[in-house]
Amino acid sequence: MNGKSILIVDDEAPIREMIAVALEMAGYECLEAENAQQAHSLIVDRQPDLVLLDWMLPGTTGIELARRLKRDELTAEVPIIMLTAKGEEDNKIQGLEVGADDYITKPFSPRELVARLKAVLRRAAPLNEETPLEVGGLLLDPVSHRVTIDGSAAEMGPTEYRLLQFFMTHQERAYTRSQLLDQVWGGNVYVEERTVDVHIRRLRKALGESYENLVQTVRGTGYRFSTKA
């Protein structure tokens, strides 16, 4: 497995299964949804690396879901490849205009799908997931899953680690407690908003006096990670 997860959104189970077999053979983890509602829940909760989205879905169409995902800042960065039986040029243009990263017309070969998928994932990864994150003497290493402060190991729980990693990759921006719950805990996990405050306190304690001020309270909104006073 290469660690990348792909969400397959198609209302036809045989098509989902065919795609899943091809992608699993290529080393991807597959998630499946048969409609836009299921897909949106999985995207928020599981945060897949890419969405394969069928144009024609029952209820909310694939193009409407793509538009919704790209409008929401929490899901706007998720790469989307549209799948459709329609080969008309205007449909292709419409898909790309709402923010889809690529477009594949059915029928397609598994080899073509995997190749296009790899290309989109490469383009969508400006930040190497294994690159250490550093702010002053605060260092988070995603490979070893360790945090060091001025060269010394910092003790923190897994939730505080995920919070810090999210903050360090999304600096200088205020997030509400609800947005932090979606990003760090997953949107389908029931956690009260005040739980965020508890973990923020724990994170600040783990960062110590030198770096606790990086995690700032934004009155009336939530929190932000900032190097500015």
PDB file of N, CA and C in Angstrom, residues 18-79:
ATOM      1  N   MET A  18     -15.223  -2.508  -9.841  1.00  0.00           N
ATOM      2  CA  MET A  18     -14.206  -2.623 -10.893  1.00  0.00           C
ATOM      3  C   MET A  18     -13.069  -1.625 -10.653  1.00  0.00           C
ATOM      4  N   ILE A  19     -13.449  -0.390 -10.317  1.00  0.00           N
ATOM      5  CA  ILE A  19     -12.437   0.648 -10.061  1.00  0.00           C
ATOM      6  C   ILE A  19     -11.626   0.292  -8.815  1.00  0.00           C
ATOM      7  N   ALA A  20     -12.326  -0.157  -7.757  1.00  0.00           N
ATOM      8  CA  ALA A  20     -11.649  -0.478  -6.500  1.00  0.00           C
ATOM      9  C   ALA A  20     -10.618  -1.589  -6.690  1.00  0.00           C
ATOM     10  N   VAL A  21     -10.972  -2.609  -7.458  1.00  0.00           N
ATOM     11  CA  VAL A  21     -10.028  -3.714  -7.709  1.00  0.00           C
ATOM     12  C   VAL A  21      -8.770  -3.183  -8.392  1.00  0.00           C
ATOM     13  N   ALA A  22      -8.962  -2.331  -9.412  1.00  0.00           N
ATOM     14  CA  ALA A  22      -7.811  -1.779 -10.147  1.00  0.00           C
ATOM     15  C   ALA A  22      -6.938  -0.918  -9.237  1.00  0.00           C
ATOM     16  N   LEU A  23      -7.572  -0.101  -8.397  1.00  0.00           N
ATOM     17  CA  LEU A  23      -6.800   0.805  -7.543  1.00  0.00           C
ATOM     18  C   LEU A  23      -6.110   0.049  -6.404  1.00  0.00           C
ATOM     19  N   GLU A  24      -6.796  -0.951  -5.848  1.00  0.00           N
ATOM     20  CA  GLU A  24      -6.170  -1.730  -4.767  1.00  0.00           C
ATOM     21  C   GLU A  24      -4.971  -2.511  -5.288  1.00  0.00           C
ATOM     22  N   MET A  25      -5.059  -2.993  -6.532  1.00  0.00           N
ATOM     23  CA  MET A  25      -3.907  -3.680  -7.143  1.00  0.00           C
ATOM     24  C   MET A  25      -2.744  -2.715  -7.328  1.00  0.00           C
ATOM     25  N   ALA A  26      -3.053  -1.437  -7.494  1.00  0.00           N
ATOM     26  CA  ALA A  26      -2.005  -0.425  -7.662  1.00  0.00           C
ATOM     27  C   ALA A  26      -1.527   0.123  -6.319  1.00  0.00           C
ATOM     28  N   GLY A  27      -2.085  -0.404  -5.211  1.00  0.00           N
ATOM     29  CA  GLY A  27      -1.592  -0.037  -3.890  1.00  0.00           C
ATOM     30  C   GLY A  27      -2.367   1.038  -3.159  1.00  0.00           C
ATOM     31  N   TYR A  28      -3.558   1.402  -3.673  1.00  0.00           N
ATOM     32  CA  TYR A  28      -4.347   2.447  -3.023  1.00  0.00           C
ATOM     33  C   TYR A  28      -5.398   1.842  -2.087  1.00  0.00           C
ATOM     34  N   GLU A  29      -5.731   2.604  -1.045  1.00  0.00           N
ATOM     35  CA  GLU A  29      -6.858   2.242  -0.186  1.00  0.00           C
ATOM     36  C   GLU A  29      -8.108   2.876  -0.782  1.00  0.00           C
ATOM     37  N   CYS A  30      -9.194   2.121  -0.857  1.00  0.00           N
ATOM     38  CA  CYS A  30     -10.403   2.632  -1.496  1.00  0.00           C
ATOM     39  C   CYS A  30     -11.545   2.803  -0.508  1.00  0.00           C
ATOM     40  N   LEU A  31     -12.232   3.931  -0.631  1.00  0.00           N
ATOM     41  CA  LEU A  31     -13.487   4.190   0.073  1.00  0.00           C
ATOM     42  C   LEU A  31     -14.563   4.295  -1.001  1.00  0.00           C
ATOM     43  N   GLU A  32     -15.808   3.954  -0.642  1.00  0.00           N
ATOM     44  CA  GLU A  32     -16.877   3.970  -1.641  1.00  0.00           C
ATOM     45  C   GLU A  32     -18.108   4.708  -1.137  1.00  0.00           C
ATOM     46  N   ALA A  33     -18.767   5.421  -2.046  1.00  0.00           N
ATOM     47  CA  ALA A  33     -20.028   6.095  -1.751  1.00  0.00           C
ATOM     48  C   ALA A  33     -20.922   5.980  -2.977  1.00  0.00           C
ATOM     49  N   GLU A  34     -22.239   5.829  -2.734  1.00  0.00           N
ATOM     50  CA  GLU A  34     -23.159   5.662  -3.863  1.00  0.00           C
ATOM     51  C   GLU A  34     -23.940   6.928  -4.176  1.00  0.00           C
ATOM     52  N   ASN A  35     -23.800   7.963  -3.318  1.00  0.00           N
ATOM     53  CA  ASN A  35     -24.475   9.223  -3.607  1.00  0.00           C
ATOM     54  C   ASN A  35     -23.679  10.374  -2.999  1.00  0.00           C
ATOM     55  N   ALA A  36     -24.116  11.587  -3.295  1.00  0.00           N
ATOM     56  CA  ALA A  36     -23.362  12.777  -2.878  1.00  0.00           C
ATOM     57  C   ALA A  36     -23.348  12.937  -1.366  1.00  0.00           C
ATOM     58  N   GLN A  37     -24.458  12.574  -0.699  1.00  0.00           N
ATOM     59  CA  GLN A  37     -24.518  12.732   0.755  1.00  0.00           C
ATOM     60  C   GLN A  37     -23.494  11.828   1.447  1.00  0.00           C
ATOM     61  N   GLN A  38     -23.475  10.560   1.045  1.00  0.00           N
ATOM     62  CA  GLN A  38     -22.475   9.630   1.595  1.00  0.00           C
ATOM     63  C   GLN A  38     -21.070  10.139   1.317  1.00  0.00           C
ATOM     64  N   ALA A  39     -20.864  10.604   0.092  1.00  0.00           N
ATOM     65  CA  ALA A  39     -19.532  11.064  -0.319  1.00  0.00           C
ATOM     66  C   ALA A  39     -19.072  12.229   0.542  1.00  0.00           C
ATOM     67  N   HIS A  40     -19.960  13.197   0.765  1.00  0.00           N
ATOM     68  CA  HIS A  40     -19.564  14.377   1.534  1.00  0.00           C
ATOM     69  C   HIS A  40     -19.193  13.996   2.963  1.00  0.00           C
ATOM     70  N   SER A  41     -19.963  13.093   3.565  1.00  0.00           N
ATOM     71  CA  SER A  41     -19.658  12.634   4.931  1.00  0.00           C
ATOM     72  C   SER A  41     -18.287  11.974   4.993  1.00  0.00           C
ATOM     73  N   LEU A  42     -17.987  11.117   4.007  1.00  0.00           N
ATOM     74  CA  LEU A  42     -16.692  10.424   3.984  1.00  0.00           C
ATOM     75  C   LEU A  42     -15.541  11.399   3.748  1.00  0.00           C
ATOM     76  N   ILE A  43     -15.769  12.396   2.910  1.00  0.00           N
ATOM     77  CA  ILE A  43     -14.711  13.375   2.618  1.00  0.00           C
ATOM     78  C   ILE A  43     -14.353  14.157   3.873  1.00  0.00           C
ATOM     79  N   VAL A  44     -15.381  14.584   4.619  1.00  0.00           N
ATOM     80  CA  VAL A  44     -15.136  15.352   5.840  1.00  0.00           C
ATOM     81  C   VAL A  44     -14.512  14.463   6.921  1.00  0.00           C
ATOM     82  N   ASP A  45     -15.014  13.224   7.030  1.00  0.00           N
ATOM     83  CA  ASP A  45     -14.588  12.346   8.123  1.00  0.00           C
ATOM     84  C   ASP A  45     -13.247  11.670   7.848  1.00  0.00           C
ATOM     85  N   ARG A  46     -13.062  11.158   6.635  1.00  0.00           N
ATOM     86  CA  ARG A  46     -11.876  10.349   6.327  1.00  0.00           C
ATOM     87  C   ARG A  46     -10.799  11.113   5.560  1.00  0.00           C
ATOM     88  N   GLN A  47     -11.160  12.262   5.004  1.00  0.00           N
ATOM     89  CA  GLN A  47     -10.204  13.112   4.288  1.00  0.00           C
ATOM     90  C   GLN A  47      -9.373  12.327   3.258  1.00  0.00           C
ATOM     91  N   PRO A  48     -10.038  11.778   2.236  1.00  0.00           N
ATOM     92  CA  PRO A  48      -9.303  11.024   1.218  1.00  0.00           C
ATOM     93  C   PRO A  48      -8.332  11.917   0.453  1.00  0.00           C
ATOM     94  N   ASP A  49      -7.334  11.282  -0.168  1.00  0.00           N
ATOM     95  CA  ASP A  49      -6.331  12.038  -0.923  1.00  0.00           C
ATOM     96  C   ASP A  49      -6.855  12.475  -2.287  1.00  0.00           C
ATOM     97  N   LEU A  50      -7.896  11.785  -2.784  1.00  0.00           N
ATOM     98  CA  LEU A  50      -8.457  12.135  -4.094  1.00  0.00           C
ATOM     99  C   LEU A  50      -9.866  11.561  -4.178  1.00  0.00           C
ATOM    100  N   VAL A  51     -10.728  12.244  -4.943  1.00  0.00           N
ATOM    101  CA  VAL A  51     -12.099  11.774  -5.154  1.00  0.00           C
ATOM    102  C   VAL A  51     -12.311  11.483  -6.632  1.00  0.00           C
ATOM    103  N   LEU A  52     -12.752  10.255  -6.927  1.00  0.00           N
ATOM    104  CA  LEU A  52     -13.204   9.894  -8.273  1.00  0.00           C
ATOM    105  C   LEU A  52     -14.714  10.055  -8.265  1.00  0.00           C
ATOM    106  N   LEU A  53     -15.214  11.031  -9.002  1.00  0.00           N
ATOM    107  CA  LEU A  53     -16.599  11.464  -8.848  1.00  0.00           C
ATOM    108  C   LEU A  53     -17.384  11.299 -10.145  1.00  0.00           C
ATOM    109  N   ASP A  54     -18.421  10.448 -10.099  1.00  0.00           N
ATOM    110  CA  ASP A  54     -19.256  10.240 -11.276  1.00  0.00           C
ATOM    111  C   ASP A  54     -20.120  11.467 -11.540  1.00  0.00           C
ATOM    112  N   TRP A  55     -20.269  11.815 -12.808  1.00  0.00           N
ATOM    113  CA  TRP A  55     -21.044  12.993 -13.190  1.00  0.00           C
ATOM    114  C   TRP A  55     -22.512  12.824 -12.813  1.00  0.00           C
ATOM    115  N   MET A  56     -23.090  11.678 -13.148  1.00  0.00           N
ATOM    116  CA  MET A  56     -24.514  11.443 -12.919  1.00  0.00           C
ATOM    117  C   MET A  56     -24.716  10.664 -11.620  1.00  0.00           C
ATOM    118  N   LEU A  57     -25.288  11.320 -10.615  1.00  0.00           N
ATOM    119  CA  LEU A  57     -25.609  10.684  -9.343  1.00  0.00           C
ATOM    120  C   LEU A  57     -27.074  10.946  -9.021  1.00  0.00           C
ATOM    121  N   PRO A  58     -27.721  10.052  -8.264  1.00  0.00           N
ATOM    122  CA  PRO A  58     -29.114  10.312  -7.867  1.00  0.00           C
ATOM    123  C   PRO A  58     -29.188  11.486  -6.902  1.00  0.00           C
ATOM    124  N   GLY A  59     -30.229  12.307  -7.039  1.00  0.00           N
ATOM    125  CA  GLY A  59     -30.361  13.471  -6.154  1.00  0.00           C
ATOM    126  C   GLY A  59     -29.393  14.559  -6.561  1.00  0.00           C
ATOM    127  N   THR A  60     -28.419  14.834  -5.711  1.00  0.00           N
ATOM    128  CA  THR A  60     -27.393  15.830  -6.008  1.00  0.00           C
ATOM    129  C   THR A  60     -26.402  15.255  -7.006  1.00  0.00           C
ATOM    130  N   THR A  61     -26.174  15.936  -8.126  1.00  0.00           N
ATOM    131  CA  THR A  61     -25.275  15.407  -9.150  1.00  0.00           C
ATOM    132  C   THR A  61     -23.818  15.558  -8.730  1.00  0.00           C
ATOM    133  N   GLY A  62     -22.947  14.851  -9.441  1.00  0.00           N
ATOM    134  CA  GLY A  62     -21.518  14.948  -9.180  1.00  0.00           C
ATOM    135  C   GLY A  62     -20.995  16.354  -9.376  1.00  0.00           C
ATOM    136  N   ILE A  63     -21.505  17.044 -10.393  1.00  0.00           N
ATOM    137  CA  ILE A  63     -21.027  18.400 -10.668  1.00  0.00           C
ATOM    138  C   ILE A  63     -21.434  19.349  -9.537  1.00  0.00           C
ATOM    139  N   GLU A  64     -22.624  19.124  -8.960  1.00  0.00           N
ATOM    140  CA  GLU A  64     -23.070  19.956  -7.834  1.00  0.00           C
ATOM    141  C   GLU A  64     -22.238  19.679  -6.588  1.00  0.00           C
ATOM    142  N   LEU A  65     -21.889  18.402  -6.379  1.00  0.00           N
ATOM    143  CA  LEU A  65     -21.047  18.056  -5.232  1.00  0.00           C
ATOM    144  C   LEU A  65     -19.660  18.670  -5.402  1.00  0.00           C
ATOM    145  N   ALA A  66     -19.110  18.591  -6.605  1.00  0.00           N
ATOM    146  CA  ALA A  66     -17.786  19.177  -6.857  1.00  0.00           C
ATOM    147  C   ALA A  66     -17.801  20.674  -6.574  1.00  0.00           C
ATOM    148  N   ARG A  67     -18.863  21.335  -7.009  1.00  0.00           N
ATOM    149  CA  ARG A  67     -18.983  22.781  -6.769  1.00  0.00           C
ATOM    150  C   ARG A  67     -19.029  23.075  -5.270  1.00  0.00           C
ATOM    151  N   ARG A  68     -19.781  22.258  -4.522  1.00  0.00           N
ATOM    152  CA  ARG A  68     -19.894  22.442  -3.064  1.00  0.00           C
ATOM    153  C   ARG A  68     -18.543  22.227  -2.379  1.00  0.00           C
ATOM    154  N   LEU A  69     -17.812  21.193  -2.796  1.00  0.00           N
ATOM    155  CA  LEU A  69     -16.520  20.899  -2.188  1.00  0.00           C
ATOM    156  C   LEU A  69     -15.529  22.033  -2.422  1.00  0.00           C
ATOM    157  N   LYS A  70     -15.531  22.580  -3.619  1.00  0.00           N
ATOM    158  CA  LYS A  70     -14.571  23.626  -3.949  1.00  0.00           C
ATOM    159  C   LYS A  70     -14.915  24.969  -3.302  1.00  0.00           C
ATOM    160  N   ARG A  71     -16.189  25.152  -2.939  1.00  0.00           N
ATOM    161  CA  ARG A  71     -16.591  26.392  -2.273  1.00  0.00           C
ATOM    162  C   ARG A  71     -16.227  26.388  -0.792  1.00  0.00           C
ATOM    163  N   ASP A  72     -16.143  25.192  -0.198  1.00  0.00           N
ATOM    164  CA  ASP A  72     -15.878  25.069   1.241  1.00  0.00           C
ATOM    165  C   ASP A  72     -14.372  24.998   1.453  1.00  0.00           C
ATOM    166  N   GLU A  73     -13.833  25.944   2.232  1.00  0.00           N
ATOM    167  CA  GLU A  73     -12.381  26.002   2.413  1.00  0.00           C
ATOM    168  C   GLU A  73     -11.818  24.732   3.070  1.00  0.00           C
ATOM    169  N   LEU A  74     -12.670  23.992   3.796  1.00  0.00           N
ATOM    170  CA  LEU A  74     -12.187  22.781   4.462  1.00  0.00           C
ATOM    171  C   LEU A  74     -12.004  21.626   3.474  1.00  0.00           C
ATOM    172  N   THR A  75     -12.692  21.674   2.323  1.00  0.00           N
ATOM    173  CA  THR A  75     -12.597  20.581   1.348  1.00  0.00           C
ATOM    174  C   THR A  75     -12.091  21.060  -0.018  1.00  0.00           C
ATOM    175  N   ALA A  76     -11.781  22.346  -0.121  1.00  0.00           N
ATOM    176  CA  ALA A  76     -11.433  22.925  -1.428  1.00  0.00           C
ATOM    177  C   ALA A  76     -10.160  22.331  -2.024  1.00  0.00           C
ATOM    178  N   GLU A  77      -9.259  21.827  -1.171  1.00  0.00           N
ATOM    179  CA  GLU A  77      -7.980  21.332  -1.676  1.00  0.00           C
ATOM    180  C   GLU A  77      -8.021  19.859  -2.090  1.00  0.00           C
ATOM    181  N   VAL A  78      -9.156  19.176  -1.879  1.00  0.00           N
ATOM    182  CA  VAL A  78      -9.231  17.756  -2.236  1.00  0.00           C
ATOM    183  C   VAL A  78      -9.276  17.628  -3.761  1.00  0.00           C
ATOM    184  N   PRO A  79      -8.334  16.908  -4.386  1.00  0.00           N
ATOM    185  CA  PRO A  79      -8.353  16.753  -5.841  1.00  0.00           C
ATOM    186  C   PRO A  79      -9.561  15.931  -6.290  1.00  0.00           C
TER     187      PRO A  79
END
